[in-house]
Coordinates of C-alpha atoms in Angstrom, one line a residue:
X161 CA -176.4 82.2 173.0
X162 CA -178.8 85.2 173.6
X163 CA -181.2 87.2 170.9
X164 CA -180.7 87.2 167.5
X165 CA -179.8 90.5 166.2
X166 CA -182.6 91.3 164.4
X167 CA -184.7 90.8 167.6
X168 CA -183.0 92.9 169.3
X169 CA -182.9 95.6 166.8
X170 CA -187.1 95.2 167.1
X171 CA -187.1 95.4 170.8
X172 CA -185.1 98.4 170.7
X173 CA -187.2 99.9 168.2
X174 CA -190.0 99.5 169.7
X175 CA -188.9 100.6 173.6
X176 CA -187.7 103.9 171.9
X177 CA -191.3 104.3 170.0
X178 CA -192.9 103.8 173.6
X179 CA -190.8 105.8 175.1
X180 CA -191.4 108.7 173.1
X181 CA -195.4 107.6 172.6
X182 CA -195.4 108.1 176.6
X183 CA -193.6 111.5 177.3
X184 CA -195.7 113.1 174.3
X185 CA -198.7 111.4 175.9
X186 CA -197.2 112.6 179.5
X187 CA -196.9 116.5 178.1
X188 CA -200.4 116.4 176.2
X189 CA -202.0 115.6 179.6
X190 CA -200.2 118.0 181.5
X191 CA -201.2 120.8 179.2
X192 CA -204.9 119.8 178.9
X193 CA -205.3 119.6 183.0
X194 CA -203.1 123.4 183.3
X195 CA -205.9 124.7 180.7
X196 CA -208.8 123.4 182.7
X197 CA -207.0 124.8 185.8
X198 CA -207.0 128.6 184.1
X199 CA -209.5 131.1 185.1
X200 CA -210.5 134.6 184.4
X201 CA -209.5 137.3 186.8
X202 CA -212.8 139.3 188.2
X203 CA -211.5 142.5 186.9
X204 CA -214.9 144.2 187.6
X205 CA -214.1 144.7 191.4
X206 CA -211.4 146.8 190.8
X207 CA -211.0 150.6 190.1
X208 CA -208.2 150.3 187.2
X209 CA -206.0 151.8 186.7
X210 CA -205.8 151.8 190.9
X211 CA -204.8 148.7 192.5
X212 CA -204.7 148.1 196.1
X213 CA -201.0 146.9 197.3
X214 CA -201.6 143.5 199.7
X215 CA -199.0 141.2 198.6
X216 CA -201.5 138.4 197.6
X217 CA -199.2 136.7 194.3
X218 CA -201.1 135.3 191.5
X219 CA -199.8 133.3 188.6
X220 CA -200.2 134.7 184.7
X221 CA -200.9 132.2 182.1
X222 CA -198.2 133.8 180.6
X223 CA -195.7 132.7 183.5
X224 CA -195.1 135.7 185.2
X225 CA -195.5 136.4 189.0
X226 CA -197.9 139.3 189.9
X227 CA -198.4 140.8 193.0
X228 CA -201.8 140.6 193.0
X229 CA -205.3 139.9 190.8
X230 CA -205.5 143.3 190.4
X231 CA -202.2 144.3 189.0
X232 CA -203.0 141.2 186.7
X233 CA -206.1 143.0 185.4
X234 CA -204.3 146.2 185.1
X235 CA -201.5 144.6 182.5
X236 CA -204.4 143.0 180.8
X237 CA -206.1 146.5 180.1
X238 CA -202.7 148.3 179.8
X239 CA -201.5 145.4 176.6
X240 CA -205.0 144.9 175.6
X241 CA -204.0 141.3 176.4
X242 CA -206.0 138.0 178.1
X243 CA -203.9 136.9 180.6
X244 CA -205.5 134.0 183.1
X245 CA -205.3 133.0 186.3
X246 CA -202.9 130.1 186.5
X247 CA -202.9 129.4 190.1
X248 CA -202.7 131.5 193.5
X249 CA -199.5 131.8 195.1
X250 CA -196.0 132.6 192.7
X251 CA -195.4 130.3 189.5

C-alpha cells in the first residue's frame, strides 16, 4: 500500500524546507566565526611605503594572498582601504 500522496507531498515539503533552513544556518555560522577570526594588521611597526621582503603570506579579508603584513598595510594606505587579517599562511 504505502503513503498516501498527500503525505508524501508534506514530507517532501518539509525535508526540502530543512534542508535549505540548515545550509543557510550552515553559511550564517561560517561567516559569523571568519568575522571573529579577522584582525587588524599592526601597521605602526612598519616604515610605509618600505616593506621588508621575507616571504611570510598573510590572508586579506578581501581574499587575496599577500606576501607579507606589511605589504598588506601598504595596499591599505595606497586604496585608502581596511583590509583585515584573515589568517596567516595563503587563502
Amino acid at each position: 500500500m504505502g503513503l498516501p500522496l498527500d503525505k508524501i507531498q508534506l514530507f517532501t515539503k518539509y525535508t526540502r524546507m530543512f534542508t535549505v533552513t540548515s545550509l543557510v544556518d550552515i553559511t550564517f555560522r561560517a561567516t559569523f566565526i571568519s568575522r571573529i577570526m579577522l584582525r587588524n594588521a599592526d601597521c605602526s611597526q612598519y616604515n610605509l611605503p618600505m616593506c621588508p621582503r621575507n616571504f611570510e603570506p598573510v590572508c586579506g579579508s578581501d581574499g587575496t594572498n599577500y606576501s607579507n603584513e606589511c605589504m598588506l598595510c601598504f595596499q591599505n594606505m595606497e586604496r585608502k582601504s581596511n583590509i583585515l587579517i584573515r589568517s596567516k599562511g595563503e587563502c
